[in-house]
PDB file of C-alpha atoms in Angstrom:
ATOM      1  CA  MET A  84      55.554  85.037  84.599  1.00  0.00           C
ATOM      2  CA  ALA A  85      55.077  88.194  82.564  1.00  0.00           C
ATOM      3  CA  ILE A  86      57.782  89.955  84.568  1.00  0.00           C
ATOM      4  CA  ASP A  87      60.117  87.040  84.051  1.00  0.00           C
ATOM      5  CA  LEU A  88      59.748  87.147  80.276  1.00  0.00           C
ATOM      6  CA  HIS A  89      60.166  90.887  80.188  1.00  0.00           C
ATOM      7  CA  LYS A  90      63.335  90.648  82.219  1.00  0.00           C
ATOM      8  CA  TYR A  91      64.878  88.126  79.890  1.00  0.00           C
ATOM      9  CA  ALA A  92      63.804  89.689  76.614  1.00  0.00           C
ATOM     10  CA  ASN A  93      66.848  91.893  76.563  1.00  0.00           C
ATOM     11  CA  PRO A  94      69.525  89.315  77.387  1.00  0.00           C
ATOM     12  CA  THR A  95      68.026  87.028  74.752  1.00  0.00           C
ATOM     13  CA  ARG A  96      68.431  89.651  72.062  1.00  0.00           C
ATOM     14  CA  PHE A  97      71.900  90.408  73.359  1.00  0.00           C
ATOM     15  CA  LEU A  98      72.880  86.755  73.159  1.00  0.00           C
ATOM     16  CA  ARG A  99      71.455  86.427  69.654  1.00  0.00           C
ATOM     17  CA  ILE A 100      73.624  89.310  68.433  1.00  0.00           C
ATOM     18  CA  ALA A 101      76.650  88.009  70.372  1.00  0.00           C
ATOM     19  CA  ASN A 102      76.248  84.531  68.880  1.00  0.00           C
ATOM     20  CA  ALA A 103      76.109  85.987  65.376  1.00  0.00           C
ATOM     21  CA  ILE A 104      79.348  87.926  65.941  1.00  0.00           C
ATOM     22  CA  PHE A 105      81.154  85.090  67.732  1.00  0.00           C
ATOM     23  CA  PRO A 106      82.470  82.978  64.785  1.00  0.00           C
ATOM     24  CA  TRP A 107      83.647  86.136  63.025  1.00  0.00           C
ATOM     25  CA  SER A 108      85.444  87.414  66.087  1.00  0.00           C
ATOM     26  CA  ILE A 109      87.332  84.108  66.390  1.00  0.00           C
ATOM     27  CA  VAL A 110      88.455  84.248  62.749  1.00  0.00           C
ATOM     28  CA  THR A 111      89.397  87.941  63.016  1.00  0.00           C
ATOM     29  CA  THR A 112      91.394  87.318  66.202  1.00  0.00           C
ATOM     30  CA  VAL A 113      93.389  84.455  64.681  1.00  0.00           C
ATOM     31  CA  VAL A 114      94.107  86.308  61.422  1.00  0.00           C
ATOM     32  CA  LEU A 115      95.085  89.594  63.120  1.00  0.00           C
ATOM     33  CA  LEU A 116      97.286  88.004  65.783  1.00  0.00           C
ATOM     34  CA  ALA A 117      99.025  85.738  63.243  1.00  0.00           C
ATOM     35  CA  THR A 118      99.667  88.700  60.911  1.00  0.00           C
ATOM     36  CA  GLY A 119     100.751  90.954  63.778  1.00  0.00           C
ATOM     37  CA  LEU A 120     103.159  88.367  65.192  1.00  0.00           C
ATOM     38  CA  TYR A 121     104.627  87.636  61.775  1.00  0.00           C
ATOM     39  CA  LEU A 122     105.181  91.330  60.994  1.00  0.00           C
ATOM     40  CA  GLY A 123     106.395  92.095  64.498  1.00  0.00           C
ATOM     41  CA  LEU A 124     108.874  89.236  64.824  1.00  0.00           C
ATOM     42  CA  PHE A 125     110.090  88.733  61.250  1.00  0.00           C
ATOM     43  CA  VAL A 126     109.441  91.816  59.124  1.00  0.00           C
ATOM     44  CA  SER A 127     109.811  94.883  61.353  1.00  0.00           C
ATOM     45  CA  PRO A 128     113.377  96.077  61.950  1.00  0.00           C
ATOM     46  CA  ALA A 129     115.196  96.380  65.271  1.00  0.00           C
ATOM     47  CA  ASP A 130     115.166  99.859  66.800  1.00  0.00           C
ATOM     48  CA  TYR A 131     118.354 101.910  66.387  1.00  0.00           C
ATOM     49  CA  GLN A 132     118.510 102.620  70.147  1.00  0.00           C
ATOM     50  CA  GLN A 133     116.645  99.770  71.779  1.00  0.00           C
ATOM     51  CA  GLY A 134     117.742  97.028  69.413  1.00  0.00           C
ATOM     52  CA  GLU A 135     115.574  93.909  69.346  1.00  0.00           C
ATOM     53  CA  THR A 136     113.866  94.704  72.675  1.00  0.00           C
ATOM     54  CA  VAL A 137     111.544  97.047  70.797  1.00  0.00           C
ATOM     55  CA  ARG A 138     109.650  93.889  69.810  1.00  0.00           C
ATOM     56  CA  ILE A 139     108.362  93.645  73.385  1.00  0.00           C
ATOM     57  CA  MET A 140     106.285  96.695  72.457  1.00  0.00           C
ATOM     58  CA  PHE A 141     104.048  94.544  70.235  1.00  0.00           C
ATOM     59  CA  VAL A 142     102.736  92.652  73.260  1.00  0.00           C
ATOM     60  CA  HIS A 143     103.219  95.406  75.861  1.00  0.00           C
ATOM     61  CA  VAL A 144     101.446  98.396  74.313  1.00  0.00           C
ATOM     62  CA  PRO A 145      98.310  96.550  73.078  1.00  0.00           C
ATOM     63  CA  ALA A 146      97.917  94.984  76.551  1.00  0.00           C
ATOM     64  CA  ALA A 147      98.161  98.440  78.147  1.00  0.00           C
ATOM     65  CA  TRP A 148      95.642  99.880  75.652  1.00  0.00           C
ATOM     66  CA  MET A 149      93.232  97.077  76.449  1.00  0.00           C
ATOM     67  CA  ALA A 150      93.772  97.461  80.205  1.00  0.00           C
ATOM     68  CA  MET A 151      92.546 101.049  79.973  1.00  0.00           C
ATOM     69  CA  SER A 152      89.814 100.641  77.370  1.00  0.00           C
ATOM     70  CA  VAL A 153      88.291  97.597  79.095  1.00  0.00           C
ATOM     71  CA  TYR A 154      88.142  99.562  82.342  1.00  0.00           C
ATOM     72  CA  SER A 155      86.533 102.513  80.555  1.00  0.00           C
ATOM     73  CA  MET A 156      83.980 100.180  78.992  1.00  0.00           C
ATOM     74  CA  MET A 157      83.258  98.719  82.446  1.00  0.00           C
ATOM     75  CA  ALA A 158      82.768 102.223  83.853  1.00  0.00           C
ATOM     76  CA  VAL A 159      80.305 103.128  81.087  1.00  0.00           C
ATOM     77  CA  SER A 160      78.311  99.946  81.431  1.00  0.00           C
ATOM     78  CA  SER A 161      78.326 100.150  85.251  1.00  0.00           C
ATOM     79  CA  ALA A 162      76.928 103.686  84.982  1.00  0.00           C
ATOM     80  CA  ALA A 163      74.245 102.380  82.603  1.00  0.00           C
ATOM     81  CA  GLY A 164      73.520  99.618  85.086  1.00  0.00           C
ATOM     82  CA  LEU A 165      73.089 102.081  87.954  1.00  0.00           C
ATOM     83  CA  ILE A 166      71.016 104.600  86.011  1.00  0.00           C
ATOM     84  CA  TRP A 167      68.760 102.529  83.733  1.00  0.00           C
ATOM     85  CA  LYS A 168      68.927  99.156  85.510  1.00  0.00           C
ATOM     86  CA  HIS A 169      69.684  97.624  82.145  1.00  0.00           C
ATOM     87  CA  PRO A 170      69.804  93.869  82.823  1.00  0.00           C
ATOM     88  CA  VAL A 171      72.914  93.163  80.739  1.00  0.00           C
ATOM     89  CA  ALA A 172      74.943  96.213  81.789  1.00  0.00           C
ATOM     90  CA  ASP A 173      76.170  94.984  85.178  1.00  0.00           C
ATOM     91  CA  LEU A 174      76.826  91.513  83.827  1.00  0.00           C
ATOM     92  CA  SER A 175      78.858  92.994  80.945  1.00  0.00           C
ATOM     93  CA  ALA A 176      81.106  94.829  83.376  1.00  0.00           C
ATOM     94  CA  LYS A 177      81.414  91.717  85.515  1.00  0.00           C
ATOM     95  CA  ALA A 178      82.277  89.573  82.481  1.00  0.00           C
ATOM     96  CA  ALA A 179      84.895  92.060  81.253  1.00  0.00           C
ATOM     97  CA  ALA A 180      86.743  92.456  84.577  1.00  0.00           C
ATOM     98  CA  PRO A 181      88.902  89.292  84.546  1.00  0.00           C
ATOM     99  CA  ILE A 182      89.888  89.984  80.925  1.00  0.00           C
ATOM    100  CA  GLY A 183      90.918  93.536  81.816  1.00  0.00           C
ATOM    101  CA  ALA A 184      92.819  92.258  84.846  1.00  0.00           C
ATOM    102  CA  CYS A 185      94.782  89.830  82.648  1.00  0.00           C
ATOM    103  CA  PHE A 186      95.670  92.582  80.171  1.00  0.00           C
ATOM    104  CA  THR A 187      96.783  94.873  83.014  1.00  0.00           C
ATOM    105  CA  PHE A 188      98.907  92.118  84.521  1.00  0.00           C
ATOM    106  CA  LEU A 189     100.499  91.466  81.109  1.00  0.00           C
ATOM    107  CA  ALA A 190     101.163  95.167  80.522  1.00  0.00           C
ATOM    108  CA  LEU A 191     102.958  95.338  83.890  1.00  0.00           C
ATOM    109  CA  VAL A 192     104.954  92.141  83.437  1.00  0.00           C
ATOM    110  CA  THR A 193     106.005  92.747  79.824  1.00  0.00           C
ATOM    111  CA  GLY A 194     106.852  96.338  80.771  1.00  0.00           C
ATOM    112  CA  SER A 195     109.011  95.008  83.546  1.00  0.00           C
ATOM    113  CA  LEU A 196     110.774  92.639  81.141  1.00  0.00           C
ATOM    114  CA  TRP A 197     111.360  95.594  78.840  1.00  0.00           C
ATOM    115  CA  GLY A 198     112.457  97.888  81.679  1.00  0.00           C
ATOM    116  CA  GLN A 199     115.239  95.638  82.934  1.00  0.00           C
ATOM    117  CA  PRO A 200     117.351  95.646  79.729  1.00  0.00           C
ATOM    118  CA  MET A 201     116.535  99.280  78.782  1.00  0.00           C
ATOM    119  CA  TRP A 202     116.272 101.128  82.122  1.00  0.00           C
ATOM    120  CA  GLY A 203     118.314  98.734  84.205  1.00  0.00           C
ATOM    121  CA  ALA A 204     115.429  98.003  86.577  1.00  0.00           C
ATOM    122  CA  TYR A 205     112.439  95.668  86.519  1.00  0.00           C
ATOM    123  CA  TRP A 206     110.402  98.151  88.492  1.00  0.00           C
ATOM    124  CA  VAL A 207     110.525 101.842  89.399  1.00  0.00           C
ATOM    125  CA  TRP A 208     107.947 103.753  91.475  1.00  0.00           C
ATOM    126  CA  ASP A 209     107.167 105.983  88.603  1.00  0.00           C
ATOM    127  CA  ALA A 210     103.810 107.693  87.938  1.00  0.00           C
ATOM    128  CA  ARG A 211     102.893 105.568  84.911  1.00  0.00           C
ATOM    129  CA  LEU A 212     103.895 102.276  86.511  1.00  0.00           C
ATOM    130  CA  THR A 213     102.295 103.068  89.854  1.00  0.00           C
ATOM    131  CA  SER A 214      98.992 104.196  88.329  1.00  0.00           C
ATOM    132  CA  MET A 215      98.963 101.000  86.226  1.00  0.00           C
ATOM    133  CA  LEU A 216      99.514  98.930  89.379  1.00  0.00           C
ATOM    134  CA  ILE A 217      96.580 100.755  90.994  1.00  0.00           C
ATOM    135  CA  LEU A 218      94.500  99.811  87.935  1.00  0.00           C
ATOM    136  CA  LEU A 219      95.322  96.147  88.547  1.00  0.00           C
ATOM    137  CA  PHE A 220      94.192  96.506  92.181  1.00  0.00           C
ATOM    138  CA  LEU A 221      90.979  98.197  91.027  1.00  0.00           C
ATOM    139  CA  TYR A 222      90.230  95.226  88.773  1.00  0.00           C
ATOM    140  CA  LEU A 223      90.980  92.746  91.560  1.00  0.00           C
ATOM    141  CA  GLY A 224      88.954  94.781  94.067  1.00  0.00           C
ATOM    142  CA  TYR A 225      86.030  94.905  91.659  1.00  0.00           C
ATOM    143  CA  MET A 226      86.091  91.130  91.262  1.00  0.00           C
ATOM    144  CA  ALA A 227      86.353  90.681  95.036  1.00  0.00           C
ATOM    145  CA  VAL A 228      83.299  92.902  95.610  1.00  0.00           C
ATOM    146  CA  TRP A 229      81.209  90.710  93.295  1.00  0.00           C
ATOM    147  CA  GLY A 230      82.328  87.674  95.228  1.00  0.00           C
ATOM    148  CA  SER A 231      81.595  89.081  98.666  1.00  0.00           C
ATOM    149  CA  PHE A 232      77.831  89.730  98.399  1.00  0.00           C
ATOM    150  CA  GLU A 233      75.198  87.031  98.610  1.00  0.00           C
ATOM    151  CA  ASP A 234      72.634  89.335  97.000  1.00  0.00           C
ATOM    152  CA  GLN A 235      73.692  89.846  93.387  1.00  0.00           C
ATOM    153  CA  SER A 236      71.879  93.143  92.929  1.00  0.00           C
ATOM    154  CA  LYS A 237      73.666  94.606  95.966  1.00  0.00           C
ATOM    155  CA  ALA A 238      76.961  93.271  94.619  1.00  0.00           C
ATOM    156  CA  ALA A 239      76.257  94.881  91.248  1.00  0.00           C
ATOM    157  CA  LYS A 240      75.594  98.244  92.870  1.00  0.00           C
ATOM    158  CA  ALA A 241      78.674  98.185  95.131  1.00  0.00           C
ATOM    159  CA  ALA A 242      80.912  97.003  92.296  1.00  0.00           C
ATOM    160  CA  ALA A 243      79.557  99.676  89.953  1.00  0.00           C
ATOM    161  CA  ILE A 244      80.294 102.405  92.491  1.00  0.00           C
ATOM    162  CA  LEU A 245      83.843 101.086  92.955  1.00  0.00           C
ATOM    163  CA  VAL A 246      84.447 101.093  89.190  1.00  0.00           C
ATOM    164  CA  LEU A 247      83.107 104.632  88.809  1.00  0.00           C
ATOM    165  CA  ILE A 248      85.245 106.022  91.629  1.00  0.00           C
ATOM    166  CA  GLY A 249      88.282 104.221  90.233  1.00  0.00           C
ATOM    167  CA  ALA A 250      87.634 105.682  86.768  1.00  0.00           C
ATOM    168  CA  ILE A 251      89.527 108.805  87.885  1.00  0.00           C
ATOM    169  CA  ASN A 252      92.649 106.658  87.526  1.00  0.00           C
ATOM    170  CA  ILE A 253      92.204 106.314  83.738  1.00  0.00           C
ATOM    171  CA  PRO A 254      93.044 109.952  82.818  1.00  0.00           C
ATOM    172  CA  ILE A 255      95.790 109.819  85.463  1.00  0.00           C
ATOM    173  CA  ILE A 256      97.382 106.850  83.657  1.00  0.00           C
ATOM    174  CA  LYS A 257      96.952 108.491  80.278  1.00  0.00           C
ATOM    175  CA  PHE A 258      98.505 111.830  81.254  1.00  0.00           C
ATOM    176  CA  SER A 259     100.943 110.536  83.905  1.00  0.00           C
ATOM    177  CA  VAL A 260     103.769 110.725  81.361  1.00  0.00           C
ATOM    178  CA  ASP A 261     103.030 114.432  80.749  1.00  0.00           C
ATOM    179  CA  TRP A 262     102.264 115.520  84.318  1.00  0.00           C
ATOM    180  CA  TRP A 263     105.223 113.969  86.071  1.00  0.00           C
ATOM    181  CA  ASN A 264     108.848 113.356  85.225  1.00  0.00           C
ATOM    182  CA  THR A 265     109.000 109.737  84.314  1.00  0.00           C
ATOM    183  CA  LEU A 266     111.206 107.078  82.831  1.00  0.00           C
ATOM    184  CA  HIS A 267     108.301 105.861  80.746  1.00  0.00           C
ATOM    185  CA  GLN A 268     108.251 107.331  77.283  1.00  0.00           C
ATOM    186  CA  PRO A 269     105.421 109.753  76.421  1.00  0.00           C
ATOM    187  CA  ALA A 270     102.564 108.996  74.034  1.00  0.00           C
ATOM    188  CA  SER A 271     103.930 108.025  70.641  1.00  0.00           C
ATOM    189  CA  VAL A 272     100.894 106.827  68.705  1.00  0.00           C
ATOM    190  CA  ALA A 273      97.861 108.846  69.807  1.00  0.00           C
ATOM    191  CA  THR A 274      99.353 112.339  69.682  1.00  0.00           C
ATOM    192  CA  MET A 275      97.999 115.579  68.235  1.00  0.00           C
ATOM    193  CA  ASP A 276     100.649 115.564  65.501  1.00  0.00           C
ATOM    194  CA  GLY A 277      99.974 111.982  64.521  1.00  0.00           C
ATOM    195  CA  PRO A 278     102.060 108.895  65.325  1.00  0.00           C
ATOM    196  CA  LYS A 279     105.768 109.393  65.946  1.00  0.00           C
ATOM    197  CA  ILE A 280     106.670 105.833  65.040  1.00  0.00           C
ATOM    198  CA  HIS A 281     107.826 104.668  61.612  1.00  0.00           C
ATOM    199  CA  SER A 282     105.238 102.650  59.703  1.00  0.00           C
ATOM    200  CA  SER A 283     107.435  99.513  59.696  1.00  0.00           C
ATOM    201  CA  ILE A 284     106.919  99.324  63.472  1.00  0.00           C
ATOM    202  CA  LEU A 285     103.591 101.146  63.708  1.00  0.00           C
ATOM    203  CA  THR A 286     101.769  98.740  61.348  1.00  0.00           C
ATOM    204  CA  PRO A 287     102.455  95.551  63.357  1.00  0.00           C
ATOM    205  CA  LEU A 288     101.663  97.476  66.559  1.00  0.00           C
ATOM    206  CA  LEU A 289      98.252  98.568  65.283  1.00  0.00           C
ATOM    207  CA  ILE A 290      97.493  95.085  63.925  1.00  0.00           C
ATOM    208  CA  MET A 291      98.373  93.578  67.316  1.00  0.00           C
ATOM    209  CA  GLY A 292      96.168  96.221  68.949  1.00  0.00           C
ATOM    210  CA  LEU A 293      93.231  95.215  66.746  1.00  0.00           C
ATOM    211  CA  GLY A 294      94.032  91.546  67.385  1.00  0.00           C
ATOM    212  CA  TYR A 295      93.905  92.106  71.149  1.00  0.00           C
ATOM    213  CA  THR A 296      90.621  94.003  70.774  1.00  0.00           C
ATOM    214  CA  SER A 297      89.169  91.165  68.758  1.00  0.00           C
ATOM    215  CA  LEU A 298      90.428  88.635  71.315  1.00  0.00           C
ATOM    216  CA  PHE A 299      88.718  90.685  74.009  1.00  0.00           C
ATOM    217  CA  VAL A 300      85.423  90.564  72.071  1.00  0.00           C
ATOM    218  CA  THR A 301      85.731  86.782  71.689  1.00  0.00           C
ATOM    219  CA  ILE A 302      86.429  86.103  75.382  1.00  0.00           C
ATOM    220  CA  PHE A 303      83.866  88.724  76.404  1.00  0.00           C
ATOM    221  CA  ILE A 304      81.087  86.954  74.457  1.00  0.00           C
ATOM    222  CA  ILE A 305      81.943  83.641  76.152  1.00  0.00           C
ATOM    223  CA  ARG A 306      81.940  85.275  79.597  1.00  0.00           C
ATOM    224  CA  VAL A 307      78.761  87.337  79.153  1.00  0.00           C
ATOM    225  CA  ARG A 308      76.995  84.199  78.014  1.00  0.00           C
ATOM    226  CA  THR A 309      78.231  82.464  81.168  1.00  0.00           C
ATOM    227  CA  GLU A 310      76.971  85.359  83.325  1.00  0.00           C
ATOM    228  CA  ILE A 311      73.525  85.484  81.690  1.00  0.00           C
ATOM    229  CA  LEU A 312      73.047  81.716  81.930  1.00  0.00           C
ATOM    230  CA  GLY A 313      74.401  81.824  85.490  1.00  0.00           C
ATOM    231  CA  ARG A 314      71.765  84.341  86.508  1.00  0.00           C
ATOM    232  CA  ARG A 315      69.073  82.243  84.879  1.00  0.00           C
ATOM    233  CA  LEU A 316      70.400  79.212  86.745  1.00  0.00           C
ATOM    234  CA  ARG A 317      70.132  81.016  90.098  1.00  0.00           C
ATOM    235  CA  MET A 318      66.595  82.155  89.259  1.00  0.00           C
ATOM    236  CA  LEU A 319      65.436  78.666  88.279  1.00  0.00           C
ATOM    237  CA  ARG A 320      66.950  77.196  91.441  1.00  0.00           C
ATOM    238  CA  VAL A 321      65.063  79.710  93.573  1.00  0.00           C
ATOM    239  CA  ASN A 322      61.852  78.928  91.673  1.00  0.00           C
ATOM    240  CA  GLN A 323      62.424  75.226  92.220  1.00  0.00           C
ATOM    241  CA  LEU A 324      62.819  75.739  95.956  1.00  0.00           C
ATOM    242  CA  GLN A 325      59.604  77.745  96.060  1.00  0.00           C
ATOM    243  CA  GLU A 326      57.654  74.993  94.292  1.00  0.00           C
TER     244      GLU A 326
ATOM    245  CA  MET B 289     117.806  80.561  62.982  1.00  0.00           C
ATOM    246  CA  ASN B 290     119.792  80.638  66.239  1.00  0.00           C
ATOM    247  CA  GLU B 291     120.357  84.325  65.684  1.00  0.00           C
ATOM    248  CA  PHE B 292     116.599  84.803  65.509  1.00  0.00           C
ATOM    249  CA  PHE B 293     116.079  83.184  68.910  1.00  0.00           C
ATOM    250  CA  GLU B 294     118.933  85.108  70.499  1.00  0.00           C
ATOM    251  CA  MET B 295     117.394  88.427  69.465  1.00  0.00           C
ATOM    252  CA  GLY B 296     120.666  90.348  69.751  1.00  0.00           C
ATOM    253  CA  GLY B 297     121.261  89.008  73.255  1.00  0.00           C
ATOM    254  CA  TYR B 298     117.823  90.036  74.534  1.00  0.00           C
ATOM    255  CA  GLY B 299     116.162  86.704  73.720  1.00  0.00           C
ATOM    256  CA  ASN B 300     115.328  85.929  77.356  1.00  0.00           C
ATOM    257  CA  PHE B 301     113.407  89.159  77.876  1.00  0.00           C
ATOM    258  CA  ILE B 302     111.656  89.080  74.518  1.00  0.00           C
ATOM    259  CA  TRP B 303     110.641  85.432  74.544  1.00  0.00           C
ATOM    260  CA  SER B 304     109.443  85.519  78.144  1.00  0.00           C
ATOM    261  CA  SER B 305     107.257  88.544  77.272  1.00  0.00           C
ATOM    262  CA  TYR B 306     105.713  86.723  74.337  1.00  0.00           C
ATOM    263  CA  GLY B 307     105.481  83.431  76.208  1.00  0.00           C
ATOM    264  CA  LEU B 308     103.784  84.941  79.260  1.00  0.00           C
ATOM    265  CA  SER B 309     101.353  86.913  77.099  1.00  0.00           C
ATOM    266  CA  ALA B 310     100.394  83.793  75.166  1.00  0.00           C
ATOM    267  CA  GLY B 311     100.216  81.696  78.336  1.00  0.00           C
ATOM    268  CA  VAL B 312      97.993  84.066  80.307  1.00  0.00           C
ATOM    269  CA  LEU B 313      95.630  84.748  77.396  1.00  0.00           C
ATOM    270  CA  ILE B 314      95.292  81.071  76.433  1.00  0.00           C
ATOM    271  CA  PHE B 315      94.664  80.208  80.097  1.00  0.00           C
ATOM    272  CA  LEU B 316      91.951  82.889  80.227  1.00  0.00           C
ATOM    273  CA  VAL B 317      90.256  81.459  77.116  1.00  0.00           C
ATOM    274  CA  ILE B 318      90.366  77.925  78.576  1.00  0.00           C
ATOM    275  CA  ILE B 319      88.880  78.809  81.978  1.00  0.00           C
ATOM    276  CA  SER B 320      86.222  81.016  80.343  1.00  0.00           C
ATOM    277  CA  VAL B 321      85.116  78.171  78.071  1.00  0.00           C
ATOM    278  CA  ARG B 322      85.134  75.702  80.996  1.00  0.00           C
ATOM    279  CA  GLN B 323      82.990  77.998  83.138  1.00  0.00           C
ATOM    280  CA  LEU B 324      80.485  78.341  80.285  1.00  0.00           C
ATOM    281  CA  ARG B 325      80.323  74.547  79.817  1.00  0.00           C
ATOM    282  CA  GLN B 326      79.777  74.115  83.573  1.00  0.00           C
ATOM    283  CA  VAL B 327      76.853  76.570  83.655  1.00  0.00           C
ATOM    284  CA  GLU B 328      75.313  74.953  80.578  1.00  0.00           C
ATOM    285  CA  ARG B 329      75.593  71.518  82.215  1.00  0.00           C
ATOM    286  CA  ASP B 330      73.971  72.764  85.449  1.00  0.00           C
ATOM    287  CA  LEU B 331      71.222  74.567  83.605  1.00  0.00           C
ATOM    288  CA  ALA B 332      70.183  71.738  81.262  1.00  0.00           C
ATOM    289  CA  PRO B 333      68.246  69.551  83.785  1.00  0.00           C
ATOM    290  CA  LEU B 334      66.479  72.606  85.268  1.00  0.00           C
ATOM    291  CA  GLU B 335      65.344  73.792  81.833  1.00  0.00           C
ATOM    292  CA  GLU B 336      64.147  70.253  81.146  1.00  0.00           C
ATOM    293  CA  THR B 337      61.931  70.037  84.252  1.00  0.00           C
ATOM    294  CA  ARG B 338      60.665  73.551  83.615  1.00  0.00           C
ATOM    295  CA  ARG B 339      59.633  72.561  80.118  1.00  0.00           C
ATOM    296  CA  SER B 340      57.905  69.379  81.271  1.00  0.00           C
ATOM    297  CA  PHE B 341      55.760  71.389  83.706  1.00  0.00           C
ATOM    298  CA  ARG B 342      54.128  73.175  80.837  1.00  0.00           C
ATOM    299  CA  LYS B 343      51.079  71.597  79.233  1.00  0.00           C
ATOM    300  CA  ARG B 344      51.542  72.832  75.715  1.00  0.00           C
ATOM    301  CA  PRO B 345      54.723  71.825  73.945  1.00  0.00           C
ATOM    302  CA  VAL B 346      56.929  74.859  73.560  1.00  0.00           C
ATOM    303  CA  LYS B 347      58.793  75.576  70.373  1.00  0.00           C
ATOM    304  CA  GLU B 348      62.564  75.535  70.424  1.00  0.00           C
ATOM    305  CA  GLY B 349      63.995  78.850  71.542  1.00  0.00           C
ATOM    306  CA  ALA B 350      60.689  80.366  72.639  1.00  0.00           C
ATOM    307  CA  THR B 351      61.336  80.004  76.365  1.00  0.00           C
ATOM    308  CA  SER B 352      64.848  81.278  76.802  1.00  0.00           C
TER     309      SER B 352
END
């Protein structure tokens, strides 16, 4: 019994903090997304070259940012799970994966819908697009690994190794636009010389980015809670069988 | 107002981007909440029997 309590001390504290943040993250998400959408659709001007299609950026770029940062967060927490056997680390990565997969899917699809009118093609086998597609497969593979092991601790280990190997793809995505000739435009916000976008378009973009981050936190809290309770459920069922 | 929806002729591309983004993210929120509710429902009876096994009454929140 002592071991049991020790094991669950950490998730309990984690859940207490998560529950305290939760209502705030909902409010922040709603306010940021509403503001971002209003500024992006009504206030910001059309681009002088791309016309109105530039508005696709407000849903495309934040999704792509999240796709990469969620994966990075999963890599860090998977490493923590492997090294320190922290009880929440593996579950955090597991809870984040479907959210990251959705953001990656959206980045690809909205990019495609932006590519057709501007490049004349929904898809090109370009370094940025291809590495993003690989990221989607990494997410899906990660989720499949979790589903294919009966023993959850083995699944956690295999999935963590997959995520860490796949992490090499993150710098490849980031620098793909510099390393290879590509149709995709190079970095325009996070550059050494500061953003290259006018504030009338940059402001809604950053607000949408924060809104997406806040939405991630909200969904993440729901999913981590599900994972922690799910593990407890499995443990209690095993205990019940033993009695 | 019509001009707003047409988006300079690119309405289809722009509105499907926004629509898909909203659709996928709302769907993700809904299934995440449903999965949580399901686990909570499955866990409730087990926590109840576990509690009733104990002799001393346990204070709320002390077991989890």
